[in-house]
Coordinates of C-alpha atoms and ligand atoms in Angstrom, one line a residue:
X607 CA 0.0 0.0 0.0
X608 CA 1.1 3.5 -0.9
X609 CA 1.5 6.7 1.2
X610 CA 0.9 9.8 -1.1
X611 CA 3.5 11.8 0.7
X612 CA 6.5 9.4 1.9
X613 CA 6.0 6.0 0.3
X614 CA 5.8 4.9 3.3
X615 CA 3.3 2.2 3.1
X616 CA 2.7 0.3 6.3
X617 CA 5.2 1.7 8.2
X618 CA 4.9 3.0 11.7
X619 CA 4.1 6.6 10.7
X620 CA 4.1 10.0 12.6
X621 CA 0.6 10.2 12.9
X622 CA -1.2 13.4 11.8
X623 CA -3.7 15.6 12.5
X624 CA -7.0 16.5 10.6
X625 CA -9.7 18.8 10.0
X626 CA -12.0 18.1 7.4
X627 CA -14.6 20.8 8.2
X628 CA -12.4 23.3 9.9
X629 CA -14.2 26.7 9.0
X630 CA -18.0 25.7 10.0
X631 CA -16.4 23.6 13.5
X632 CA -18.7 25.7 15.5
X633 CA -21.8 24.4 14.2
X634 CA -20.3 21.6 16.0
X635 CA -21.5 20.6 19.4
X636 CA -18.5 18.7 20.8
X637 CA -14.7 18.3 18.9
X638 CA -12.8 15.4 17.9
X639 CA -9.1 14.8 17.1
X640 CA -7.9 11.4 15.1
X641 CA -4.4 10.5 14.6
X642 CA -3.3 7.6 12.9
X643 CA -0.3 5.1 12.5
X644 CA 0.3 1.9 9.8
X645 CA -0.6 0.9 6.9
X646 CA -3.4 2.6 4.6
X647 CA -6.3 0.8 5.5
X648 CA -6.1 2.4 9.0
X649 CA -6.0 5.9 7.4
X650 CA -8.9 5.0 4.9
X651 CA -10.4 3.5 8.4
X652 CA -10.0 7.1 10.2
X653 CA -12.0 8.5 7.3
X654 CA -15.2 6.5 7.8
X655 CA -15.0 7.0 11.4
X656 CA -15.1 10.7 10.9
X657 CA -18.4 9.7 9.4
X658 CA -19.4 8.4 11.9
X659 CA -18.6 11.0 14.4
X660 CA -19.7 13.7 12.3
X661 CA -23.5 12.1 12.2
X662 CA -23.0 12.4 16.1
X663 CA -22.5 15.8 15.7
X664 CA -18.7 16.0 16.3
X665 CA -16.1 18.3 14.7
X666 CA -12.7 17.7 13.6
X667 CA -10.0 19.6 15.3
X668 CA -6.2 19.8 15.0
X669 CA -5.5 20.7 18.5
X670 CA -5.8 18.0 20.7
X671 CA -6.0 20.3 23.5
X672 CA -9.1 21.7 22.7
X673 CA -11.0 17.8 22.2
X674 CA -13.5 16.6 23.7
X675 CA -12.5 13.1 22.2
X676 CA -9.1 12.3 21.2
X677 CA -8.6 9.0 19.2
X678 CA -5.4 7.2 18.0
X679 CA -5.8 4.9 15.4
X680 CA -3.2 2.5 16.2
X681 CA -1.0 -0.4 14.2
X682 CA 0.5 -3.4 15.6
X683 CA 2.7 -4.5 12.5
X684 CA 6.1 -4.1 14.8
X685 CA 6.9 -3.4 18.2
X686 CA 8.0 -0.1 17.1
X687 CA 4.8 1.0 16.1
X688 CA 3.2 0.1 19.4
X689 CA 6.0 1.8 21.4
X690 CA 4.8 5.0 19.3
X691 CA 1.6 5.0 20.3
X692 CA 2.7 4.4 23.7
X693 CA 4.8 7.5 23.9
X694 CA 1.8 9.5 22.3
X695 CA -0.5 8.5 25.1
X696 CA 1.8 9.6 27.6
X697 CA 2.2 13.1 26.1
X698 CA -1.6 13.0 26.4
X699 CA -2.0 12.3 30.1
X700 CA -0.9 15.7 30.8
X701 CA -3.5 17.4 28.7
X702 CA -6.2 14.9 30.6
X703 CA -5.4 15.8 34.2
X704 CA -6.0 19.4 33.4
X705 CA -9.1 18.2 31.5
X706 CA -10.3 15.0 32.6
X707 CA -13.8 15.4 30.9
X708 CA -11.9 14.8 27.5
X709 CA -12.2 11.2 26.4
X710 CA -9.3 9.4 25.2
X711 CA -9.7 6.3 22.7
X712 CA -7.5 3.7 21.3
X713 CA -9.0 2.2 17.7
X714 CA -7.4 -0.2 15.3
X715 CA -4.8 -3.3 15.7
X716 CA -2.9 -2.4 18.9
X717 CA -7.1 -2.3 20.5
X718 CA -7.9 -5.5 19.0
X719 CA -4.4 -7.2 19.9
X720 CA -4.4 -6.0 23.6
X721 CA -8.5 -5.7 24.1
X722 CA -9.3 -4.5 27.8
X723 CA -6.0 -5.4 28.8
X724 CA -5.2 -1.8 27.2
X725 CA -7.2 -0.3 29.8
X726 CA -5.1 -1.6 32.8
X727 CA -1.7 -0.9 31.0
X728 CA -2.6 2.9 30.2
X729 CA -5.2 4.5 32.9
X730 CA -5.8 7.4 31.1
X731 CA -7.8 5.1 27.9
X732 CA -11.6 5.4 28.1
X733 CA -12.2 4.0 24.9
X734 CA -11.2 0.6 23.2
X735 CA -12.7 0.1 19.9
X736 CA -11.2 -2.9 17.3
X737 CA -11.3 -2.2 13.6
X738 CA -15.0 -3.6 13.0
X739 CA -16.8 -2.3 15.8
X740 CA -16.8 1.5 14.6
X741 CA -20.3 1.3 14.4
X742 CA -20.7 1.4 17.6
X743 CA -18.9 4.4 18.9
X744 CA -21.7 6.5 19.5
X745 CA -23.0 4.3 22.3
X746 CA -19.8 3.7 23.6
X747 CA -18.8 7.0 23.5
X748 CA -22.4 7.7 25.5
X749 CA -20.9 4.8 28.3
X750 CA -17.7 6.0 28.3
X751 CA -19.7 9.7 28.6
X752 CA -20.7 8.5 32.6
X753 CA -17.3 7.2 33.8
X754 CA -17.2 3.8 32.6
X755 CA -14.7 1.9 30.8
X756 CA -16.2 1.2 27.2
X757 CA -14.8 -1.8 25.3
X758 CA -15.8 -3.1 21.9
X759 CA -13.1 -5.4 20.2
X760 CA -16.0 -8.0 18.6
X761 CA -14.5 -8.9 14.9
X762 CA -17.1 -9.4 12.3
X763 CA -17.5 -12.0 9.1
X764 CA -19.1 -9.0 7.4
X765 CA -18.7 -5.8 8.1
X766 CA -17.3 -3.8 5.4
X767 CA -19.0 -0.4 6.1
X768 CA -19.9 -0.1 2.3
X769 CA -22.2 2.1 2.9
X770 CA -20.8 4.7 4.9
X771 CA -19.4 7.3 2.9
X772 CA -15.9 8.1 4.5
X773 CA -15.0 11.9 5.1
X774 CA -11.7 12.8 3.6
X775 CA -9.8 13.8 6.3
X776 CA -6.4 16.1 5.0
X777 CA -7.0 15.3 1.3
X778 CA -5.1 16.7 -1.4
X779 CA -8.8 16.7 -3.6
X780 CA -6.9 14.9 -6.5
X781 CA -6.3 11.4 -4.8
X782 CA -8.1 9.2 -2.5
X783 CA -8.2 5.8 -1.1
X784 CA -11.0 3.1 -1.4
X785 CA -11.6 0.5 0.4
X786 CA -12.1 -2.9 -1.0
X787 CA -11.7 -5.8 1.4
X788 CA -11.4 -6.3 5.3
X789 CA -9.0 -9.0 7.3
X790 CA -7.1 -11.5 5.6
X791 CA -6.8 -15.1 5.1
X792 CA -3.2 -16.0 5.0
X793 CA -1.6 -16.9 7.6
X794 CA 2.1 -15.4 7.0
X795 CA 3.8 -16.5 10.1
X796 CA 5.1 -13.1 11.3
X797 CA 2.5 -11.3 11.2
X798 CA -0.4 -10.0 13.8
X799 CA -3.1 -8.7 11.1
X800 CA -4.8 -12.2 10.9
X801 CA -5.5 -12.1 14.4
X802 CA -6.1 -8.0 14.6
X803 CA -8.0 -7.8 11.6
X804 CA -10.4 -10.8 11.5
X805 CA -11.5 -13.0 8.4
X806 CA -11.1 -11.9 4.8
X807 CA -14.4 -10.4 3.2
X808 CA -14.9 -8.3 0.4
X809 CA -17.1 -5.4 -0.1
X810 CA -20.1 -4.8 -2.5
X811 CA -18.7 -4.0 -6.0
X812 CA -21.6 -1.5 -6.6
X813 CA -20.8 0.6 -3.3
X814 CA -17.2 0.8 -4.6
X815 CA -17.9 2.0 -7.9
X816 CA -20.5 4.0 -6.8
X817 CA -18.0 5.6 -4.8
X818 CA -15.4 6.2 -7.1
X819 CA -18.0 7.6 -9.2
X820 CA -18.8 10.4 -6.4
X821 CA -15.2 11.1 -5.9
X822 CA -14.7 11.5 -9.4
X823 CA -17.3 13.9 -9.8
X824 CA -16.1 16.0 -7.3
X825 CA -12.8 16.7 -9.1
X826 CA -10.9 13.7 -7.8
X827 CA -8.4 12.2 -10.2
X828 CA -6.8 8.8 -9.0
X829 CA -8.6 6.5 -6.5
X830 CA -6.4 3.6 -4.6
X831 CA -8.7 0.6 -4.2
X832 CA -7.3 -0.9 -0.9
X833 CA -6.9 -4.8 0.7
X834 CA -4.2 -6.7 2.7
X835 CA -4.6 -8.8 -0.2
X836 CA -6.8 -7.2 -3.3
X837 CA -6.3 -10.0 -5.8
X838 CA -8.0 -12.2 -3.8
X839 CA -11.3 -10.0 -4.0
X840 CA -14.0 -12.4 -4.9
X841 CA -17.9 -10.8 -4.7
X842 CA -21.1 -12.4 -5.8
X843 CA -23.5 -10.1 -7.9
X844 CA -26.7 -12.0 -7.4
X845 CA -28.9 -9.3 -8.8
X846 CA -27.0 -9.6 -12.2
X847 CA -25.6 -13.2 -11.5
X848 CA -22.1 -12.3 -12.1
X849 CA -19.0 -13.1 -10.2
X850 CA -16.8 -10.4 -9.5
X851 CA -12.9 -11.2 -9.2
X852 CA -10.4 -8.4 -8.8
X853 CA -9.6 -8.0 -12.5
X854 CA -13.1 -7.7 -13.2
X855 CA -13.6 -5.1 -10.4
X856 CA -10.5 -3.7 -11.8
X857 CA -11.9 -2.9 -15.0
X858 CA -15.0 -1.8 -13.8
X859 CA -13.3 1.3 -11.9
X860 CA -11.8 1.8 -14.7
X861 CA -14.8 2.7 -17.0
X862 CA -15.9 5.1 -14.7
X863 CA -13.9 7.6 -16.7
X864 CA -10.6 7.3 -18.8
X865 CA -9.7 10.7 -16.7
X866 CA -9.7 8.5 -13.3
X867 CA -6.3 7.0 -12.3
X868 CA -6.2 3.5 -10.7
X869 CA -4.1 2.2 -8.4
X870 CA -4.5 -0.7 -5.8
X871 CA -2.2 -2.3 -3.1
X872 CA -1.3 -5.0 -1.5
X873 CA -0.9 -7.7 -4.0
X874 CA 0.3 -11.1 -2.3
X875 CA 2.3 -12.7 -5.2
X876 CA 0.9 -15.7 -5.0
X877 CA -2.7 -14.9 -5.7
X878 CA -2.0 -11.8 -8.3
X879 CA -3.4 -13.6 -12.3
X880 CA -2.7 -12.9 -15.9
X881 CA -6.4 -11.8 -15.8
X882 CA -5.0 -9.0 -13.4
X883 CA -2.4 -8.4 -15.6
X884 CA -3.9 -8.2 -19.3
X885 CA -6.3 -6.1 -17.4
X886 CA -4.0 -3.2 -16.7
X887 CA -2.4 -3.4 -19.9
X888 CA -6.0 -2.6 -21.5
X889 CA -6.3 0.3 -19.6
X890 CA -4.5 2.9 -20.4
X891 CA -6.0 5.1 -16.1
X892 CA -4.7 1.5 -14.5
X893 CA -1.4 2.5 -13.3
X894 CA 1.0 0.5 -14.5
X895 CA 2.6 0.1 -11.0
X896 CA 2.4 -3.3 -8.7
X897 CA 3.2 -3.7 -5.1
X898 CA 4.5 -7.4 -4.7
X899 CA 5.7 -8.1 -1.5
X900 CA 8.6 -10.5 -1.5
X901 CA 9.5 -10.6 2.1
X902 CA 12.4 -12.9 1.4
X903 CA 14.4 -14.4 -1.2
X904 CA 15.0 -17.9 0.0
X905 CA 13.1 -21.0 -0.3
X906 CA 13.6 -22.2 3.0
X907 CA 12.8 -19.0 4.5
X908 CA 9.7 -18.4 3.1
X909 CA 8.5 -22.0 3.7
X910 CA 8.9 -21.0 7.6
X911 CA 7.4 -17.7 6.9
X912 CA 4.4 -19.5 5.1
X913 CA 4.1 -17.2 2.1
X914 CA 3.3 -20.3 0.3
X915 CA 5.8 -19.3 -2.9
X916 CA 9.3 -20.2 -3.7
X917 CA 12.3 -18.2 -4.9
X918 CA 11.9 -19.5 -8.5
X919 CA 8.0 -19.1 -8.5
X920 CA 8.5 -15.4 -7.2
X921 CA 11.3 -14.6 -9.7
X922 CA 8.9 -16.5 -12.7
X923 CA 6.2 -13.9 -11.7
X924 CA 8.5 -10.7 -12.0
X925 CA 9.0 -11.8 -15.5
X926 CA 5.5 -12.7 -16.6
X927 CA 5.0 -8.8 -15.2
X928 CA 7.5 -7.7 -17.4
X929 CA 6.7 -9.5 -20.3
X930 CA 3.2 -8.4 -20.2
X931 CA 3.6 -4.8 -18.3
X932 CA 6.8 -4.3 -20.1
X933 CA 7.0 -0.1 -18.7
X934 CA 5.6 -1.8 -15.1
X935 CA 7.2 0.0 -12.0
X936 CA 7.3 -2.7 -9.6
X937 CA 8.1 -2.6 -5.4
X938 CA 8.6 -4.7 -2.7
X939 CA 8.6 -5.5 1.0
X940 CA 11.9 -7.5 2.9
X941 CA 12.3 -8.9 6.6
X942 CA 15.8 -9.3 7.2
X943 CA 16.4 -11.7 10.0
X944 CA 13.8 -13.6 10.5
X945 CA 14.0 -16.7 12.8
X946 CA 17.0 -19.2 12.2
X947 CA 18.0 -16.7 8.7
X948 CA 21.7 -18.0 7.7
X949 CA 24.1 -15.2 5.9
X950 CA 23.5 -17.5 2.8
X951 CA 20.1 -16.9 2.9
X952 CA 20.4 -13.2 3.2
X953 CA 21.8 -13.1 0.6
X954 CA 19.6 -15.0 -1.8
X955 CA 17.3 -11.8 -0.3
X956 CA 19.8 -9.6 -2.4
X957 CA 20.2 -11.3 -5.4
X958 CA 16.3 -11.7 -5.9
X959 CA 16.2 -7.7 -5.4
X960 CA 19.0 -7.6 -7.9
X961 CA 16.7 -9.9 -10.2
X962 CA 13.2 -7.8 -9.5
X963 CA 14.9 -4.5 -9.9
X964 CA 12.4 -2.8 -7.8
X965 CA 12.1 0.5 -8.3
X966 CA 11.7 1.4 -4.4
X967 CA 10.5 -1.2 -1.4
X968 CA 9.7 -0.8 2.2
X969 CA 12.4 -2.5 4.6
X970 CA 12.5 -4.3 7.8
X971 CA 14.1 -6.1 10.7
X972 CA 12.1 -9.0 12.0
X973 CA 10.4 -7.6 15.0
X974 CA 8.3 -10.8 16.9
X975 CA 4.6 -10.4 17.4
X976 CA 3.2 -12.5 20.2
X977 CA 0.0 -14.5 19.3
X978 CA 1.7 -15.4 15.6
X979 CA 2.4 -18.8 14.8
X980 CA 6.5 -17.9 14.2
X981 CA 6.0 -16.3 17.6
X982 CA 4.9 -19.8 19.0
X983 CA 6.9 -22.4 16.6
X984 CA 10.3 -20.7 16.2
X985 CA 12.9 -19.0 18.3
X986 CA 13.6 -15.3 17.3
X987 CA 17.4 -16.2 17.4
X988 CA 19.0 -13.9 15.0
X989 CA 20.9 -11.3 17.0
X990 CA 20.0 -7.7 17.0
X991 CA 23.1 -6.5 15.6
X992 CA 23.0 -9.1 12.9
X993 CA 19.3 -8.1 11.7
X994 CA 20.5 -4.8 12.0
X995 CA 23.3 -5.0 9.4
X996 CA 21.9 -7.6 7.2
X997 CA 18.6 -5.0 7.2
X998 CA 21.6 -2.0 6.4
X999 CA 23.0 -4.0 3.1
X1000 CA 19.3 -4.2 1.9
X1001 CA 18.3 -0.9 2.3
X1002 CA 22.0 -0.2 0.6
X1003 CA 21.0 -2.1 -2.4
X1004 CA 18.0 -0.9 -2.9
X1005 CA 19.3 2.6 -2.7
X1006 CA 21.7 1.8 -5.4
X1007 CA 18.5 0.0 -7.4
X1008 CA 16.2 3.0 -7.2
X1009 CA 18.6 5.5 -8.5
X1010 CA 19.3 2.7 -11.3
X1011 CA 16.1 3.1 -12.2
X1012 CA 15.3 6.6 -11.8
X1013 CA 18.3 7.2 -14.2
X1014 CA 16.8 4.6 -16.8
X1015 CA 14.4 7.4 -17.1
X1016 CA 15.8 10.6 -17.9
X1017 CA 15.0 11.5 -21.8
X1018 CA 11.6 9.5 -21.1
X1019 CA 8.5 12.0 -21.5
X1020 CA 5.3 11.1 -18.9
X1021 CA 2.4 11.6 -18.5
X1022 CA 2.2 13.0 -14.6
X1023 CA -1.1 13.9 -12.5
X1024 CA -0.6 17.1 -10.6
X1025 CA -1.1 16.5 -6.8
X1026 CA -0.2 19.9 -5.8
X1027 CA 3.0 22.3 -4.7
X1028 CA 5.7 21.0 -4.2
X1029 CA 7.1 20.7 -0.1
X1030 CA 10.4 22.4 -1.1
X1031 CA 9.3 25.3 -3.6
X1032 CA 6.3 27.2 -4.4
X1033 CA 6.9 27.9 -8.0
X1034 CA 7.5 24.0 -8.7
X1035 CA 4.6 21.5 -9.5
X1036 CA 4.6 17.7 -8.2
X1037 CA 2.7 14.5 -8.9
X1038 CA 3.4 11.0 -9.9
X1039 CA 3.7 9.2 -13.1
X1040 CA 1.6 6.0 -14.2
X1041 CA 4.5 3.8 -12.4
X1042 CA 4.0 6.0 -8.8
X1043 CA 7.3 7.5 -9.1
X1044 CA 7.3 11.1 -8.3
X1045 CA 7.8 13.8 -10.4
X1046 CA 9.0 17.5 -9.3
X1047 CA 9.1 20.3 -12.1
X1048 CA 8.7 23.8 -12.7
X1049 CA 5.4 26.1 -13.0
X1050 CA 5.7 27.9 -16.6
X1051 CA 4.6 31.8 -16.6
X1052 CA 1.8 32.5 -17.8
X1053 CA 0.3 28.6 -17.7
X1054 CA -3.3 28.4 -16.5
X1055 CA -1.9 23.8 -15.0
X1056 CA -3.8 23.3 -11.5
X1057 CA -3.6 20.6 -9.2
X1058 CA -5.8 17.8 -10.5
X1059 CA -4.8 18.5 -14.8
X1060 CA -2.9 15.9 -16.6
X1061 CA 0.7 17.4 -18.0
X1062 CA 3.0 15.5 -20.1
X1063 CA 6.8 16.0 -18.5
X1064 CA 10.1 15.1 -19.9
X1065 CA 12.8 14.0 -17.5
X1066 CA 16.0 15.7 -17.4
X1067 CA 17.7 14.7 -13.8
X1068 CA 16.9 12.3 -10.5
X1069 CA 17.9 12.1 -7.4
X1070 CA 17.4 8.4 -5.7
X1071 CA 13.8 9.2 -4.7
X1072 CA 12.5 12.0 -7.1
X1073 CA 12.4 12.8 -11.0
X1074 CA 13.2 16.4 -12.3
X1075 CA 11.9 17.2 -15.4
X1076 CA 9.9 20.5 -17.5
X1077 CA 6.6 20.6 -18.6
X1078 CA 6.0 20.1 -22.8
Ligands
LIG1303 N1 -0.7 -7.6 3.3 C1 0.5 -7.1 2.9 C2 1.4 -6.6 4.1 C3 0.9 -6.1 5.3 S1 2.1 -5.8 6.6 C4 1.2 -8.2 2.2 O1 0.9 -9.4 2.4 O2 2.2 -7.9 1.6 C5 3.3 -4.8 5.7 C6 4.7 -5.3 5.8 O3 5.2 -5.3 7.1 C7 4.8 -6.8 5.3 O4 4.9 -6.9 4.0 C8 6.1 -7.2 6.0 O5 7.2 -6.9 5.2 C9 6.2 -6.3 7.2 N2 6.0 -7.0 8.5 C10 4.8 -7.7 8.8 N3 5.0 -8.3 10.0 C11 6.3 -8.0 10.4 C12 7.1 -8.4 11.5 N4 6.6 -9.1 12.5 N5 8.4 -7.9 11.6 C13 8.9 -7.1 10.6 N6 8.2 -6.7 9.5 C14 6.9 -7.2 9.4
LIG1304 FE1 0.0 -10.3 6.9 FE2 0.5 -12.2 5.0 FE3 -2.0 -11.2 5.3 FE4 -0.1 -9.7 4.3 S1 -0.9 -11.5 3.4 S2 -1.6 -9.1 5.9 S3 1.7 -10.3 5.4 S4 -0.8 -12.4 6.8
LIG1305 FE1 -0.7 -2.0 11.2 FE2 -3.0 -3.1 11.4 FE3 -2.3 -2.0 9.1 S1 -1.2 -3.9 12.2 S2 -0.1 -2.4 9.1 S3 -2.5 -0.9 11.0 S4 -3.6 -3.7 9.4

């Protein structure tokens, strides 16, 4: 999954601030403040319960010291990312003692993985509420409202909130995130979000259309359809008997206009088809960009890690990608270190990088999650200094890789979305090109571009994480 800003998909992010109705908050009876941490569904989650709150009559604020409710959205991936929210809470307590009428609540993973337990490790939490029980806040705000302790951490077989439409909290206007699926099947054996997520369902193809279709219409230009795992979407249209698979969904976005980018994340190699694939190249708006988390680049490693692939399988699907996506940008997730990892091994992790070619990836030590089944079958035995160098050469190499392939592309021409100013200079444009890289270059005098047009750029320099380049 992709971050707009960083690229930093599903890592333990500073968490941020919103307000998506900031000039009429005092029509607002009451004030809420959501920040949130991991991966993209979380942020997408934030959105719809925004909703929510809003239909309660609560306003979005950027100060937490002035909330009546403050919410942290919270991610469990790594230990990291839990100490993070830790530390956040305690800054909080302050701010609570000299307001202790303001409600403080912990959503997402970390208040699924720890459920009421939460309550007795951090005093000042009112609120526990796991990532399918939004629904319910209202009331449990209302019980938390008299001094209780309010706890809902039920996981459902269903819930998808299709048909809540999600406030877009911070937005850009140009790109947004849709949710697809909920929870996840696999049972990788490092990871929590099996147990903090629930079962894998999908939602209603119509609702997500239907909501591309509103974003769309109100000026959005690029929509991220979102799942731990989106190839496996699978959705039965009785009404019309048709089944809906990803690639079909896929295409379907796509018709809503030729002028609507499409982009999805995560796709687990093993499950990602040819249908998928002939797809995008059919569609010109389907971004010709592809997630494929690799984890590792051993056999053996990824036996114990259960991805269910081998080296050779993953190495056979980075070619069938190139040979029918030949211009596809393609990135990847690594775990270096994971339980009983020889140097040999590592290694294979490089030279399957060196294979891919990935354009960028997102890269991590082995961090133990209690609960998962590598947690319970294998000993966490590779030494901290160890994971932290093998972890250093693959974030060295894929240094070197990225600006490899930024390079390959000066003289290329592309077609880039504008997403607005960019950070470093007012009188310079950014946005992103159909393989997500992105692309910084200068405002011409007299142009009427905005955010949100379609410009044709030519490359002329890179630096490791950006293309330079001049409007046609
Ligand atoms: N559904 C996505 C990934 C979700 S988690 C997929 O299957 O690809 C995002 C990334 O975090 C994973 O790809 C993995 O690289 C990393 N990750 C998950 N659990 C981890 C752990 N216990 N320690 C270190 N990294 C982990
Ligand atoms: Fe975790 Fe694997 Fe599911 Fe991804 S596919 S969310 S890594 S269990
Ligand atoms: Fe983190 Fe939960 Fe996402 S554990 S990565 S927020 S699904």
């Amino acid at each position: 999954m992709l971050d707009l800003a960083t690229k930093t998909h599903n890592e333990e992010r500073q968490g941020e601030a919103y307000a998506p109705f900031a000039n009429d908050v005092n029509e607002y009876k009451k004030r809420f403040y959501i920040e949130s941490y991991g991966c993209q569904m979380n942020f997408s989650d934030s959105e719809i319960v925004a909703s929510i709150l809003n239909n309660e009559g609560f306003g979005a604020t950027r100060n937490f010291e002035e909330a009546d409710l403050v919410l942290l959205n919270t991610c469990s991936i790594r230990e990291k990312a839990e100490q993070t929210v830790r530390k956040r809470l305690t800054e909080f307590r302050k701010v609570k003692e000299a307001r202790p009428g303001m409600l403080v609540g912990v959503l997402g993973c970390m208040a699924e993985r720890l459920k009421a337990k939460l309550l007795e490790e951090e005093k000042l939490v009112d609120l526990v509420v796991g990532p399918d029980a939004y629904r319910t806040l209202p009331l449990l705000i209302e019980e938390a409202e008299t001094g209780q302790k309010a706890v809902n951490v039920l996981l459902s077989r269903e819930e998808t909130y299709a048909d809540i439409s999600p406030i877009r909290l911070d937005s850009n206007g140009v790109t947004a995130f849709v949710s697809i699926m909920r929870g996840c099947n696999n049972m990788c054996s490092f990871c929590v979000v099996p147990f903090t997520r629930g079962r894998e369902r999908s939602r209603d193809a119509h609702s997500i259309i239907a909501e591309a279709e509103d974003l769309f219409s109100r000026g959005f230009k690029e929509v991220t359809l979102l799942g731990q795992n989106v190839d496996s979407y699978y959705w039965i249209d009785e009404a019309n008997d048709e089944t809906v698979t990803f690639a079909k969904l896929l295409e379907k976005v796509a018709l809503v206009s030729p002028d609507l980018r499409v982009r999805f994340s995560t796709s687990h190699p093993k499950d990602i088809t040819e249908e998928v694939l002939t797809t995008m190249a059919k569609y010109e708006n389907i971004c010709k960009y592809i997630h494929l988390p690799v984890q590792s680049g051993n056999t053996r490693v990824l036996q114990l890690m259960n991805r269910t692939y081998t080296r050779e399988w993953y190495m056979a699907k980075v070619d069938q990608i190139r040979r029918i996506l030949p211009d596809c940008g393609i990135s990847s997730d690594m775990i270096a270190g994971f339980c009983s990892e020889t140097e040999e091994e590592h290694k294979d992790t490089l030279s399957i990088m060196e294979h891919s070619q990935y354009d960028f990836s997102y890269m991590f030590f082995y961090s133990e999650r209690p609960g998962t089944l590598a947690a319970r079958r294998y000993a966490d035995d590779i030494p901290e200094d160890v994971k932290k160098r093998r972890l250093q050469e693959i974030v060295e190499l894929q240094n070197k890789l990225s600006l490899d392939s930024n390079q390959r592309d000066i003289g290329k021409t592309f077609k880039v979305l504008i997403e607005g100013e960019s950070k470093r200079s007012e009188t310079d444009w950014k946005g992103r090109n159909s393989q997500n890289k992105m692309i910084v270059f200068p405002k011409t005098e007299g142009s009427d571009l905005k955010k949100g047009d379609y410009v044709w750029v030519k490359v002329t320099e890179c630096t490791q994480a950006t293309l330079l380049g001049y409007t046609l």
